[in-house]
PDB file of C-alpha atoms in Angstrom:
ATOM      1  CA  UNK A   1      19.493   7.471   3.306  1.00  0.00           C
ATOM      2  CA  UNK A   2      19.434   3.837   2.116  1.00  0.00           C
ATOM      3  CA  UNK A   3      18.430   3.257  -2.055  1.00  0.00           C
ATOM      4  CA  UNK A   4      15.778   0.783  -2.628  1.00  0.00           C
ATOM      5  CA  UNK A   5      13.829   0.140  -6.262  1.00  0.00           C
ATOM      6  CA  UNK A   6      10.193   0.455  -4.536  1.00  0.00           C
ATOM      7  CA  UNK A   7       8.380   2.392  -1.961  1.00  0.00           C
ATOM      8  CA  UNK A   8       4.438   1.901  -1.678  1.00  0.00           C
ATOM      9  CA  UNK A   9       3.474   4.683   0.680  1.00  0.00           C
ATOM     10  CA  UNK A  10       0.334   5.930   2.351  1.00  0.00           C
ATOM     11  CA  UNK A  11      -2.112   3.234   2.134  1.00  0.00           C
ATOM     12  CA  UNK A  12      -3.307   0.520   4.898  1.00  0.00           C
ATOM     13  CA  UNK A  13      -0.342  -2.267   5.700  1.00  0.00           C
ATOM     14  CA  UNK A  14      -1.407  -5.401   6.841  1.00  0.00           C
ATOM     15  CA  UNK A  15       1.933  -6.926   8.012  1.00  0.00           C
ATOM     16  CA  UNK A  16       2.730 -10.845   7.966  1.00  0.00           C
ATOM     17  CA  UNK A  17       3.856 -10.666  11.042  1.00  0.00           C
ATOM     18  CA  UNK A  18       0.345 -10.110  12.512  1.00  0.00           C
ATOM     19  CA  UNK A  19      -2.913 -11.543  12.860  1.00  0.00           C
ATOM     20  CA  UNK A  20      -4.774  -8.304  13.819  1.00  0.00           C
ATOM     21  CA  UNK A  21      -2.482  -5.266  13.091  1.00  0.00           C
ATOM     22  CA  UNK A  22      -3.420  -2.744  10.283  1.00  0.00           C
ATOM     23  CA  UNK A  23      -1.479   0.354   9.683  1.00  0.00           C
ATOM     24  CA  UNK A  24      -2.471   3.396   8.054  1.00  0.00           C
ATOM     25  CA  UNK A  25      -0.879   5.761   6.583  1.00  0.00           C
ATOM     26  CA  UNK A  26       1.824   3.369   6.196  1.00  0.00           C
ATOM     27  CA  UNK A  27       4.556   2.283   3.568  1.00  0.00           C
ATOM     28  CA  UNK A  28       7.010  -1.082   2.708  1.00  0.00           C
ATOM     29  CA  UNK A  29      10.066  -0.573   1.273  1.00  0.00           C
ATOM     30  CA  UNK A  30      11.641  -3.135  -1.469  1.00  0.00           C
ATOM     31  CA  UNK A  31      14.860  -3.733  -2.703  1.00  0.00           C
ATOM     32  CA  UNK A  32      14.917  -6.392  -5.564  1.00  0.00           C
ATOM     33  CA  UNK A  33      13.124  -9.287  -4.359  1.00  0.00           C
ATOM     34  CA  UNK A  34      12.811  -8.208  -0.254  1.00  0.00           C
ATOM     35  CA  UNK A  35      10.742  -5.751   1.759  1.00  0.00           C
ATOM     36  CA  UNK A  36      13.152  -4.098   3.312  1.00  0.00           C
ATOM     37  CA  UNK A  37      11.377  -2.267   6.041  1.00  0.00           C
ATOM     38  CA  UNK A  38       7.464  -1.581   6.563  1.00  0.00           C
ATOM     39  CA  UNK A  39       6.072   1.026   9.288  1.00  0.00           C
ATOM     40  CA  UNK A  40       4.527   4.634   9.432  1.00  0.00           C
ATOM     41  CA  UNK A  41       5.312   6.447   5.843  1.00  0.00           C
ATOM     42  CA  UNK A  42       6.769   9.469   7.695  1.00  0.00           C
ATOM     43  CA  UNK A  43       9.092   6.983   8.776  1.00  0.00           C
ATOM     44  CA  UNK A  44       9.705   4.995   5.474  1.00  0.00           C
ATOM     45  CA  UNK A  45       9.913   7.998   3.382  1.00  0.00           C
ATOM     46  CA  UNK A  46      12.387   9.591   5.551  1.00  0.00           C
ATOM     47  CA  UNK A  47      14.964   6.569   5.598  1.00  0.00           C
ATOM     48  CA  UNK A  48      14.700   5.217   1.953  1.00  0.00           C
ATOM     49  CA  UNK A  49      15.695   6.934  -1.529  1.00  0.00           C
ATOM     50  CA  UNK A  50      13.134   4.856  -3.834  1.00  0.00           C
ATOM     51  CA  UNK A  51      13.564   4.983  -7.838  1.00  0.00           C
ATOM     52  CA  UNK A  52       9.352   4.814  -7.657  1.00  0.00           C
ATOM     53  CA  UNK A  53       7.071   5.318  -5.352  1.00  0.00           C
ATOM     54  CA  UNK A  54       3.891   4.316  -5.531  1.00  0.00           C
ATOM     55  CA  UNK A  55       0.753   6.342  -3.470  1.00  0.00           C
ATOM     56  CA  UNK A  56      -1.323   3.925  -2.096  1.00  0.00           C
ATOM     57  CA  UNK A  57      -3.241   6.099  -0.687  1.00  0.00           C
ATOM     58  CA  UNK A  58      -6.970   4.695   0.148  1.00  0.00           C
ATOM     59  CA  UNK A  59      -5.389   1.047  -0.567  1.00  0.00           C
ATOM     60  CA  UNK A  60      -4.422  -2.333   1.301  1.00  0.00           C
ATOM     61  CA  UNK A  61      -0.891  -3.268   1.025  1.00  0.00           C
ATOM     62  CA  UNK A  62      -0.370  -7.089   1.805  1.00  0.00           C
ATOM     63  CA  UNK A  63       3.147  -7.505   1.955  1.00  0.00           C
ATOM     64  CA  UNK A  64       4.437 -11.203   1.866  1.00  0.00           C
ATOM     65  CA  UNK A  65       1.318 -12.376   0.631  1.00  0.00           C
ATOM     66  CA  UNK A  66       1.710 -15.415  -2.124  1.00  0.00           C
ATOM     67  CA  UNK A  67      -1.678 -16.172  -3.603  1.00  0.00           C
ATOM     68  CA  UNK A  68      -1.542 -19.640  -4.323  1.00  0.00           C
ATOM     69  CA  UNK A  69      -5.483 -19.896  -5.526  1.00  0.00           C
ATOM     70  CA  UNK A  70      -5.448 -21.220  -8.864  1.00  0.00           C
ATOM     71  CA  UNK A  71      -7.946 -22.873 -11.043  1.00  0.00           C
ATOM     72  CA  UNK A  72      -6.083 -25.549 -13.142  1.00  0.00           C
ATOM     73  CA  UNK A  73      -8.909 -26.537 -15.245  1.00  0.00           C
ATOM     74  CA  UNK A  74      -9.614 -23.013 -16.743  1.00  0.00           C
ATOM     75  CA  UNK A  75      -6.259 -23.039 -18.376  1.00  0.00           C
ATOM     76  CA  UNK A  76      -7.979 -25.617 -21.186  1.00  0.00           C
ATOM     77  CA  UNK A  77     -11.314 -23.114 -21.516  1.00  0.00           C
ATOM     78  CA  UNK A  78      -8.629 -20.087 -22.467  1.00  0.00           C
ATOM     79  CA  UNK A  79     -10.499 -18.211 -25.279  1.00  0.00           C
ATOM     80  CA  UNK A  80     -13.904 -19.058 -24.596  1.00  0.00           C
ATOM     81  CA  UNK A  81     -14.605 -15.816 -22.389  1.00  0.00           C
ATOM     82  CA  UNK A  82     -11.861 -13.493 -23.216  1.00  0.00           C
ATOM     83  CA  UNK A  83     -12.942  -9.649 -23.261  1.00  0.00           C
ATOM     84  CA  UNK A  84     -16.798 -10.464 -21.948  1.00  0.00           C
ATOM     85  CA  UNK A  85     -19.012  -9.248 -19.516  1.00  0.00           C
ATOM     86  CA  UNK A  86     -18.888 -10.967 -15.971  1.00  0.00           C
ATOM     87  CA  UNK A  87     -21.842 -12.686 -16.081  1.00  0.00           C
ATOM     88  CA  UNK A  88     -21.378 -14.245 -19.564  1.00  0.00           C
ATOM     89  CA  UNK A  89     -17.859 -15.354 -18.313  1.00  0.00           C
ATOM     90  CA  UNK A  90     -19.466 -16.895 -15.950  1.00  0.00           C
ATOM     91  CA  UNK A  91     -21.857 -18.902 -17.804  1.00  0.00           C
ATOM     92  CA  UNK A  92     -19.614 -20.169 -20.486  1.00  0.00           C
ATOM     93  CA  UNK A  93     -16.851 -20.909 -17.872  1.00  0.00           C
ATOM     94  CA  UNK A  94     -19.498 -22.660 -14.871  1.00  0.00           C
ATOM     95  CA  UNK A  95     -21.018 -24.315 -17.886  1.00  0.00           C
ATOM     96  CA  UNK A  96     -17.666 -25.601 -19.240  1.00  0.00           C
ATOM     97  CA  UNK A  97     -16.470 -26.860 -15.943  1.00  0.00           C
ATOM     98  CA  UNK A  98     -20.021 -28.767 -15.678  1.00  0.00           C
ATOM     99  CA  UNK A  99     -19.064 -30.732 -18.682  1.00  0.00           C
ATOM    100  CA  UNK A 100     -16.184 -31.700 -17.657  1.00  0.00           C
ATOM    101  CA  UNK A 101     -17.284 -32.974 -14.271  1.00  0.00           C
ATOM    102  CA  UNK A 102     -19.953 -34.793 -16.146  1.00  0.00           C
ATOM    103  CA  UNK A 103     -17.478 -36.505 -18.300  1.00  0.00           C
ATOM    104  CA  UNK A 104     -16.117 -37.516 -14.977  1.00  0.00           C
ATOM    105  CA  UNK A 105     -12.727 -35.373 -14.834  1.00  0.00           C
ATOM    106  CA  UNK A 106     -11.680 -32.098 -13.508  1.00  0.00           C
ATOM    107  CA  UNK A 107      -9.977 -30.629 -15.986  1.00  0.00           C
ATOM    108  CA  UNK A 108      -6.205 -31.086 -15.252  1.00  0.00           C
ATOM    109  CA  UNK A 109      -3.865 -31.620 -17.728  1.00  0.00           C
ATOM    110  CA  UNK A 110      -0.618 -32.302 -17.871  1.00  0.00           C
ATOM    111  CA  UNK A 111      -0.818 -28.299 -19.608  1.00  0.00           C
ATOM    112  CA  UNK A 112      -1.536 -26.570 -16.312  1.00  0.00           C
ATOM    113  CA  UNK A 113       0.431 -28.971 -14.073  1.00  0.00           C
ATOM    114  CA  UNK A 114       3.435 -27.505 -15.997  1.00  0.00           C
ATOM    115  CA  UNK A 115       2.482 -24.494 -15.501  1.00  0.00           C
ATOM    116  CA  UNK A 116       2.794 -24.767 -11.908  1.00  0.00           C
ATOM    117  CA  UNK A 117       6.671 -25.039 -12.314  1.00  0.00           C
TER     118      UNK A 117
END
């Protein structure tokens, strides 16, 4: 039985490797920084020793997935909808972004493009 730090077993797996394949009652195993194996959880369970596993049970598991969606211009409106409901978020933020378009910028700053690093 092979170690690894993470097993997240049971839920759906939608593997990278596929444009149409979801697996239930499935698992991915990771070791550091890799998936080391994803497939049925019978199977995943019964080959890897994890220090945590995680039930996913009634989840999607996107392994591989990098979310690179970001919003640079909301990093300069920090603090001005912390802890609020959604819809006042969303007027103080759409209503902050308006001003700025109607000042005729975006929002970037050299702040959030160092962020990106």
């Amino acid at each position: 039985m092979q170690s690894v730090d993470l097993v997240l077993a049971g839920g759906y797996v939608v593997p990278e490797d596929s444009a149409t394949a979801v697996l239930s009652h499935a698992a991915v195993a990771i070791d550091g920084d890799r998936i080391v194996e994803v497939g049925a959880a019978a199977n995943v369970l019964a080959r890897f020793s994890a220090k945590r596993v995680i039930d996913t049970t009634d989840h999607v598991v996107l392994p591989g997935l990098v979310d690179c969606h970001l919003h640079t211009c909301q990093t300069t409106a920090r603090g001005l909808a912390d802890d609020v409901p959604v819809t006042t978020w969303l007027d103080r933020i759409l209503g902050f972004e308006a001003r700025l378009e109607a000042e005729g910028g975006r929002g970037e700053s050299p702040v959030e493009l160092a962020e990106l690093e």
